[in-house]
XYZ file of C-alpha atoms in Angstrom:
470
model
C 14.448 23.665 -5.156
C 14.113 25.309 -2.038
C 12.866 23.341 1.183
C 10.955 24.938 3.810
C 10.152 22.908 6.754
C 12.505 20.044 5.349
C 14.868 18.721 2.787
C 14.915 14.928 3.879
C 13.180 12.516 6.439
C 16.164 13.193 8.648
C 15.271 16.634 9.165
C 12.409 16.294 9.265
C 12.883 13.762 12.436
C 15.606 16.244 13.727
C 12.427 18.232 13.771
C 13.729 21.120 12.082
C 9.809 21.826 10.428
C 8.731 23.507 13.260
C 9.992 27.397 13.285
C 9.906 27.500 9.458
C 6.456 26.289 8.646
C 4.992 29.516 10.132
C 6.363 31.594 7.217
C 5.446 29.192 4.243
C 4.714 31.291 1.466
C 6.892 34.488 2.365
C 10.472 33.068 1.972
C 12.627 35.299 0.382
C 14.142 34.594 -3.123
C 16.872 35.459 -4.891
C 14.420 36.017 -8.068
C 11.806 37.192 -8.968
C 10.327 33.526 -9.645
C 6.922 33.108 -8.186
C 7.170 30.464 -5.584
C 4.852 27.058 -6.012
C 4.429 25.923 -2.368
C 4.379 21.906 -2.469
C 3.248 20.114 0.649
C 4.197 16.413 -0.306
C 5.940 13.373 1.443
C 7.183 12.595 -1.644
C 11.491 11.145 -1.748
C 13.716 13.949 -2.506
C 14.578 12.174 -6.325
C 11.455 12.217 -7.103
C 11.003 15.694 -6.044
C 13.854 16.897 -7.564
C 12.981 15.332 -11.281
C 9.811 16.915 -11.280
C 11.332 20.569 -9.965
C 13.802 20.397 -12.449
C 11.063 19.638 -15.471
C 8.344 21.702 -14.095
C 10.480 25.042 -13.721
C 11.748 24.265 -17.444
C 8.679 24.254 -18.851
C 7.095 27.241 -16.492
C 10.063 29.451 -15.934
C 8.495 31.934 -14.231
C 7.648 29.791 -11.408
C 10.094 27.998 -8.589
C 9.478 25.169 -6.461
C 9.049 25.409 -2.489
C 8.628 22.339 -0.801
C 7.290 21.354 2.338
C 8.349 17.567 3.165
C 5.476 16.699 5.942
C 4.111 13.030 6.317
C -0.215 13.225 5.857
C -0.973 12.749 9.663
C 0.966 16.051 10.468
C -0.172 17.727 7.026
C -3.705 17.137 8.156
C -3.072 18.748 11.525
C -0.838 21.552 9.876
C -3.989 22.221 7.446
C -6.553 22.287 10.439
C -4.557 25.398 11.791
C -6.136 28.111 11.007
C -3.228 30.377 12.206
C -0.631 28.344 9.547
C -0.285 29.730 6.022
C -1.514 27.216 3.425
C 0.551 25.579 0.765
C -0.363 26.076 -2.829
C -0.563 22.083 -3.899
C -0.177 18.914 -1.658
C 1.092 15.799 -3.620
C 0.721 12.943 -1.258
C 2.687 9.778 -1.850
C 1.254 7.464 0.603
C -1.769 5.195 0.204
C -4.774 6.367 2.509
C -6.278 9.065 0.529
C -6.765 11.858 3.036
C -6.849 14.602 -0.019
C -10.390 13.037 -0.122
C -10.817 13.247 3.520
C -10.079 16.768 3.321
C -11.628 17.572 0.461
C -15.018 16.530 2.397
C -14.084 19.285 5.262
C -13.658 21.811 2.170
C -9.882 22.367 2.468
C -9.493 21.721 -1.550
C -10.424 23.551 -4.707
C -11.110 22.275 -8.010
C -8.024 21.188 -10.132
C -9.558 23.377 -13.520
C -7.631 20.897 -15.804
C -7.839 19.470 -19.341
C -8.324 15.500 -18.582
C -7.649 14.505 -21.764
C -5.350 11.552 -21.577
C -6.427 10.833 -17.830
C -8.738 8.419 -17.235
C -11.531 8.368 -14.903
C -10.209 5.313 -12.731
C -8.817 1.945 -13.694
C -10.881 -0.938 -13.116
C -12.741 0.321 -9.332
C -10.365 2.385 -8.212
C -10.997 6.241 -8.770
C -8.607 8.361 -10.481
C -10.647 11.106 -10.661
C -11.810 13.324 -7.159
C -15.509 14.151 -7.216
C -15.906 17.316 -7.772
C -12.705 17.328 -9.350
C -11.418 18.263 -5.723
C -7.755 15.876 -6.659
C -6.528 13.347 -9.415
C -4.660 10.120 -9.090
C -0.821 11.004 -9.944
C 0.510 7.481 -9.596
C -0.365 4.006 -9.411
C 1.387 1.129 -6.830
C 0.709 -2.248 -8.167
C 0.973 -5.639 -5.756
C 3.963 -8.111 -6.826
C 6.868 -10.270 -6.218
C 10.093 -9.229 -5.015
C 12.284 -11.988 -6.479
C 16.159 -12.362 -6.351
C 16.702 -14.072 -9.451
C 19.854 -15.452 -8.708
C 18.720 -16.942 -5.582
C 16.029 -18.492 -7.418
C 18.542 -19.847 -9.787
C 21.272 -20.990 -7.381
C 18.647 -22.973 -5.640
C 17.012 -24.599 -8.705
C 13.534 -22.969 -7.671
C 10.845 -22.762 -9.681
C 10.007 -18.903 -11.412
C 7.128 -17.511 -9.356
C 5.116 -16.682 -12.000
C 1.702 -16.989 -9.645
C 0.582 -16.919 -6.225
C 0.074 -21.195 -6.504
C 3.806 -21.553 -7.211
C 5.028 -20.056 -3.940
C 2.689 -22.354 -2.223
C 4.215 -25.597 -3.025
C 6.926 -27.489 -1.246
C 10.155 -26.352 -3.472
C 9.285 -22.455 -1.620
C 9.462 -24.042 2.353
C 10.936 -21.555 4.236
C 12.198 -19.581 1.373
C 9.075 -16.630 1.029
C 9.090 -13.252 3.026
C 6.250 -12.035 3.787
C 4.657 -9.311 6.017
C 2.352 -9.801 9.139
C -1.129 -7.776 8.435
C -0.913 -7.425 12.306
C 2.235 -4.700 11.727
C 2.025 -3.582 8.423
C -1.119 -2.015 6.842
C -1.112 -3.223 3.066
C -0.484 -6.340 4.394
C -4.646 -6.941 4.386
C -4.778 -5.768 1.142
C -2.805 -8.455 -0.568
C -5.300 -10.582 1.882
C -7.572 -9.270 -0.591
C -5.838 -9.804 -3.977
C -5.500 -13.505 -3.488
C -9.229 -13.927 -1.860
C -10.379 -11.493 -4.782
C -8.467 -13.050 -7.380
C -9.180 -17.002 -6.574
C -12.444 -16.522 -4.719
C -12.683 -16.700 -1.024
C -11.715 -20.629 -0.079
C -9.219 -21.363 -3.070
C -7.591 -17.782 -1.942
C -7.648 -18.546 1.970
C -6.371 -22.338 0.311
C -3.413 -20.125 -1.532
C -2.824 -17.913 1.961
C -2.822 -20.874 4.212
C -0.358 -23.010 1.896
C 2.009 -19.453 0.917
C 1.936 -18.867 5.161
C 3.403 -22.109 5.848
C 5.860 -21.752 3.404
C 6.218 -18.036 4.600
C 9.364 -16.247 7.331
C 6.535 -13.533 8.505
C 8.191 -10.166 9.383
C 7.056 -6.869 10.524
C 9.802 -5.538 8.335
C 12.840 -5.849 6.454
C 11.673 -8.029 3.617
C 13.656 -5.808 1.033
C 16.989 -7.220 3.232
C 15.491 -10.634 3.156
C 15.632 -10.921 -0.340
C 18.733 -8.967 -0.915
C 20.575 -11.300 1.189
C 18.756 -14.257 -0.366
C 18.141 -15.681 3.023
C 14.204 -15.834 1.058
C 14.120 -15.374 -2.454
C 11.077 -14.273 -3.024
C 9.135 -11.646 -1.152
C 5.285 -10.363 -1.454
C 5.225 -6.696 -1.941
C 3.711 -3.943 -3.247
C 5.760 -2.799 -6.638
C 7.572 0.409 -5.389
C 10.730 -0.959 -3.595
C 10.776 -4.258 -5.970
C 11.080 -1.433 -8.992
C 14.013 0.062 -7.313
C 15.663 -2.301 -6.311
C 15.411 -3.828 -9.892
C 16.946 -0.632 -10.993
C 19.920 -0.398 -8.674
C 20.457 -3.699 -7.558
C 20.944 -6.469 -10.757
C 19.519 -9.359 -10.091
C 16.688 -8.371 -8.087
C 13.526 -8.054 -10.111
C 9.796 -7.647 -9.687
C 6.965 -10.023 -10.880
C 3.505 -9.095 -11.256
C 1.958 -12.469 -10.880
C -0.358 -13.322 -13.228
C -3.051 -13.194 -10.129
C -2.243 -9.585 -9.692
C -3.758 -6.114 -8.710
C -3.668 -2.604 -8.546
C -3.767 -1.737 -4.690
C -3.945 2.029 -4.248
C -3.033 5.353 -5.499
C -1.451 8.777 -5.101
C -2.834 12.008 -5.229
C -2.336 15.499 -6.020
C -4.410 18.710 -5.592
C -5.210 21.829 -4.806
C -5.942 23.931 -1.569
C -8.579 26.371 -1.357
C -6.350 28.955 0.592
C -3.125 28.384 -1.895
C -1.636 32.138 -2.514
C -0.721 31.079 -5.933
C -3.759 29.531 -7.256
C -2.129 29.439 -11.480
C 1.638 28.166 -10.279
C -0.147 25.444 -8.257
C -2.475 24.854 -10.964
C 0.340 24.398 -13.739
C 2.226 22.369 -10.890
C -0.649 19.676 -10.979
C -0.837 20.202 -15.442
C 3.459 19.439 -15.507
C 2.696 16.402 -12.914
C -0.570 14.970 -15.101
C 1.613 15.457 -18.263
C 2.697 13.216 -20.485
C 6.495 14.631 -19.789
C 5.722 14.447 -16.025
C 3.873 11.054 -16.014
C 7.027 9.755 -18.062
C 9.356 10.626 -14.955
C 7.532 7.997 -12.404
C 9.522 5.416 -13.341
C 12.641 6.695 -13.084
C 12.522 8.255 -9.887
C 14.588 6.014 -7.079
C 10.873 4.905 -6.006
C 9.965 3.894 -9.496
C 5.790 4.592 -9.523
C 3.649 3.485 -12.078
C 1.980 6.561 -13.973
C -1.707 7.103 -14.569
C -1.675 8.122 -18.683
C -1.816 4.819 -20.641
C -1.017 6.673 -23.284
C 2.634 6.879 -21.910
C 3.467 3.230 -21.611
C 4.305 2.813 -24.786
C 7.359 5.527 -25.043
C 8.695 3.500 -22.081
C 9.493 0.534 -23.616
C 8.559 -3.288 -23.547
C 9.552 -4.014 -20.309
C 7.969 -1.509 -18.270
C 4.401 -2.812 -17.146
C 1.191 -1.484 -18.217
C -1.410 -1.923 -15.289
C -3.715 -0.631 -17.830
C -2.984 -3.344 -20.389
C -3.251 -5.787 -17.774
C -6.084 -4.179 -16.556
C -7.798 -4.856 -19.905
C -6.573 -8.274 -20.230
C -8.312 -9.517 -16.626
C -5.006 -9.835 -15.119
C -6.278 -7.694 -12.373
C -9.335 -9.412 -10.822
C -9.321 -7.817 -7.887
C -11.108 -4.413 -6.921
C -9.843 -1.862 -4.304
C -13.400 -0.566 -2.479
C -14.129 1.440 0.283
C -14.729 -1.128 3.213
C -13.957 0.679 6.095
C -10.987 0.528 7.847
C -12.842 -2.381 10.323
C -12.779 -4.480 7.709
C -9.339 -4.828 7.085
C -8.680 -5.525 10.591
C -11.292 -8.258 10.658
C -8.821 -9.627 7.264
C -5.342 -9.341 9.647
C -7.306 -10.782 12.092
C -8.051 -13.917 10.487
C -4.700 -14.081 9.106
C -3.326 -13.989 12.710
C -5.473 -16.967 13.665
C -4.038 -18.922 10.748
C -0.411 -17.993 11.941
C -1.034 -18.397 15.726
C 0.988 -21.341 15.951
C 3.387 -20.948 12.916
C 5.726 -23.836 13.803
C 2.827 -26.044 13.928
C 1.502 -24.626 10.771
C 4.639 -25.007 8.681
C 5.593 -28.323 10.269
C 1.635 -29.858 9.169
C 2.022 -28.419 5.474
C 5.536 -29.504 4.728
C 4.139 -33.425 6.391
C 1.496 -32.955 3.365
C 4.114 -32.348 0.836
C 6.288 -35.069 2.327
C 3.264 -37.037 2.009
C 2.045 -36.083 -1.062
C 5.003 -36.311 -2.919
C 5.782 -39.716 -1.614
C 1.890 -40.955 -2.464
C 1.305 -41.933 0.743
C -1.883 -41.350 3.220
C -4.424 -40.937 0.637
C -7.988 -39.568 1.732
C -6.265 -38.732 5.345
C -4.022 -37.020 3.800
C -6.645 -35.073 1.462
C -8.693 -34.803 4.689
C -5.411 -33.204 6.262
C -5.187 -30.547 3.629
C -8.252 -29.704 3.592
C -8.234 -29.009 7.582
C -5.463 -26.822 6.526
C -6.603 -24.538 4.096
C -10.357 -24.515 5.904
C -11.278 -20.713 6.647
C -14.040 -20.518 9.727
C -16.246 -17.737 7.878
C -18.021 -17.495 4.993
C -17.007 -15.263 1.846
C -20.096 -12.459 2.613
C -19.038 -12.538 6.644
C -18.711 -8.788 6.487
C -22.731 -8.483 5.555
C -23.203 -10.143 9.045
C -24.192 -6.656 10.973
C -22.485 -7.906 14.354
C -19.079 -8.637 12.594
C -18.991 -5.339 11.023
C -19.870 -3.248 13.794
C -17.707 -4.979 16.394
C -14.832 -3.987 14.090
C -16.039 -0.903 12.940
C -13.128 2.119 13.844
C -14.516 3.624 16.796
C -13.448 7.494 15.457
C -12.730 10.545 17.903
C -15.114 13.087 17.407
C -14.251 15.904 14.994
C -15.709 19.078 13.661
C -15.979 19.012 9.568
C -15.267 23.149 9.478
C -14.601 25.025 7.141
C -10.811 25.941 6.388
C -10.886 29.580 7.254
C -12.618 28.562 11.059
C -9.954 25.476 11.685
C -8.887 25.283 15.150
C -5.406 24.865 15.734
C -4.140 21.643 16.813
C -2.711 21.393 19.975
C 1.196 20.177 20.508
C 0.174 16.663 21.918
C -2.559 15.794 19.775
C -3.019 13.048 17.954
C -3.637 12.095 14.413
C -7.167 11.020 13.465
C -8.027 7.478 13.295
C -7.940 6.333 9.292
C -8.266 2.039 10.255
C -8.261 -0.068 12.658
C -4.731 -1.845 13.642
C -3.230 -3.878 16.200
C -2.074 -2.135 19.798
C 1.583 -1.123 20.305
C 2.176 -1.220 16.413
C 3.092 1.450 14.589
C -0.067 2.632 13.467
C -1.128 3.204 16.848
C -4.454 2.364 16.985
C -6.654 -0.239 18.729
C -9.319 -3.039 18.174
C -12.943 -2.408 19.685
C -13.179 -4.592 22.585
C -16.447 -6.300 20.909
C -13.980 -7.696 18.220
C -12.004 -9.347 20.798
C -14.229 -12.097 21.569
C -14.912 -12.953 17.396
C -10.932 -12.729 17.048
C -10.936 -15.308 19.912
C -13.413 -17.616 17.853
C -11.760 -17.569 14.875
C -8.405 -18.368 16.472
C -9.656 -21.390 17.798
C -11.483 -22.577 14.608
C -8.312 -22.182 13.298
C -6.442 -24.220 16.242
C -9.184 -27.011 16.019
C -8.886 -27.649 12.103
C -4.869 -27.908 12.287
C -5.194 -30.516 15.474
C -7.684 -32.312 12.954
C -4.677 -32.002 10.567
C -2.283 -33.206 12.531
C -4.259 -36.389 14.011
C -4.593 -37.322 10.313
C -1.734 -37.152 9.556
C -0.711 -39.114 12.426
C -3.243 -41.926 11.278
C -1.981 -41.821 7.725
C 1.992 -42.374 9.469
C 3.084 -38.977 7.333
């Protein structure tokens, strides 16, 4: 497979893209194989399965890859000066083929969809237009480390409501929405899943239990330092393949969170080897690969699942079975901010928080404090807005992305990005993090409420409990 641009992250950081993606398509080979330019930010295992089945089953065509995160493809794209790729096969979650697609940088896909469906549950497999398809699936779970679980006589986490009683204190990783985007999305899941105050009850109960990180919850686990992490299923599945015991649960509260994508650009040179690219990837044979790739995926042909055995999950299955309540829409990037947000005013005071909900355990346990202690629960899992807060115009629009202006031209009249310019906003996240971008100063002042609904119903807590002697 030959890399142009990059062969790993590492290069890619060493910055070695940046004389070589000027002469994409025209690297020399030593055959007379028709190169398939692949713009992807897809791991190099992955990569190099599919290379290796695609150019056996089209043998007159060889894999070129260009390694190039979607923030940098978008800006690469947007030059008109740059030669395009033929396909880009995006790994991460943000769609931007669709983005792009809207600014007329992709052409139809031209392909049999027999097999594929059309989405699974809300979420859209299929482009409009058929601009892209859905290549893989990533699933919210459970990162567990079964023998931790085992050497400390916890309970299996078969649901969200088992990692929010006392036996999980201190011994659940989970990430801060503030730092880490899909981080609002399992938010989502467990308000989605258990409707809004039971989920916010669930969140509340799971945070005090919780050691919130911006990262490193895969070495959390590992360790065992907290057995059980909430993830999304990608570094749970290889880890379960590589590292014995580690495992991952989909809880029985579960969800399909997002998809990747592959397509078509309108200015590839080699319209047939990219189309036969995207065939060998939406194949049976291809879609059979995902899960054994170091980043195990979860493929997008049911018809698949059941060549790979009992143990590998069917989101499809579960799907059918209303496993997966919860439905990925298109909110706008404001609200999931307005989510993290609430989240932070739960967690302002985590000490406090944990110290209140392992007193109503104590408590509880013991059968002491009775309706104080009820009341003090209650006080706990209490969320300050109501389940349709996002239909209140004022909410939304003080978190609504404020977005840079751009010009929506077509590909052939792009204008080339300049060195120090910056990606364009996709959602709204917390400043200094790493996604860089900033909440709306008219949020600020609703953030500021909520925190201190928040701060008033865990002093109500904690008097209670103070009156009930737990």
């Amino acid at each position: 497979m030959s890399r142009i641009g990059v062969s790993s992250r590492r290069g890619f950081l060493q910055g070695c893209a940046a004389g070589a993606l000027s002469t994409l398509p025209g690297a020399a080979f030593a055959d007379e194989r028709r190169p398939v330019v692949v713009m992807t930010n897809h791991n190099d295992d992955t990569l190099s399965l599919f290379e290796k089945g695609f150019e056996k089953a089209y043998p007159q065509y060889r894999v070129q890859i260009v390694w190039l995160m979607p923030p940098d493809a978008m800006r690469h794209l947007r030059d008109a000066s740059a030669q395009s790729p033929d396909v880009w096969w995006q790994a991460a979650p943000h769609n931007h083929l669709a983005d792009m697609a809207k600014d007329g940088f992709m052409q139809p896909l031209g392909l049999s969809k027999e097999g594929l469906p059309a989405a699974i549950g809300a979420l859209p497999l299929e482009g409009e237009g058929d601009l892209f398809h859905a290549s893989q699936l990533t699933a919210f779970g459970f990162f567990v480390n079964s023998k931790a679980i085992k050497a400390q006589n916890l309970p299996w986490p078969e649901d969200w409501a088992v990692l929010a009683g006392p036996a999980y204190a201190g011994k659940v990783a989970m990430s801060d929405p503030w730092t880490v985007r899909f981080g609002s999305q399992l938010l989502s899941v467990a308000t989605q899943s258990f409707g809004w105050e039971k989920g916010w009850a669930l969140i509340s109960a799971i945070a005090g239990n919780a050691v919130l990180t911006p990262k490193g919850l895969r070495d959390e686990v590992i360790s065992g330092r907290q057995p059980v992490a909430l993830h999304i299923d990608t570094v749970p599945n290889a880890e379960q393949r590589f590292r014995q015991p580690m495992e991952r649960v989909y809880p029985k509260h579960g969800a399909i969170v997002n998809a990747g994508y592959i397509g078509l650009l309108k200015k590839a040179a080699n319209v047939e080897g990219a189309r036969a690219f995207a065939a060998y990837v939406l194949s049976a044979e291809g879609q059979a690969l995902l899960p054994r790739t170091d980043l195990p995926r979860l493929p997008v042909r049911p018809d698949v699942y059941a060549a790979l055995g009992k143990e590998q999950f069917d989101p499809f299955a579960a799907q059918a079975a209303g496993q997966f309540v919860y439905q990925p829409t298109d909110e706008g990037g404001g609200r999931s901010t307005a989510m993290a947000a609430l989240f932070n005013g739960l967690v302002q005071d985590k000490e406090l928080l944990s110290g209140l909900w392992r007193r109503v355990h104590a408590a509880e346990a013991a059968g002491r404090g009775g309706s104080h202690v009820a009341e003090a629960r209650r006080a706990l899992e209490e969320i300050p807005v109501a389940a349709d807060f996002w239909k209140d115009e004022t909410i939304a629009a003080a978190f609504r992305p404020r977005r840079r202006q751009e010009n929506a031209v077509a590909p052939e009249a792009s204008p080339a990005p300049q060195a120090s310019a910056s990606p364009p906003e996709q959602a709204q996240v917390i400043p200094g993090q790493p996604n860089g971008l900033t909440i709306p100063e008219p949020a600020k002042p609703i953030i500021e409420k909520w925190r201190a609904a928040f701060r008033e119903n865990q002093a109500r807590a904690s008097r209670l409990l103070d009156e009930a002697k737990a």
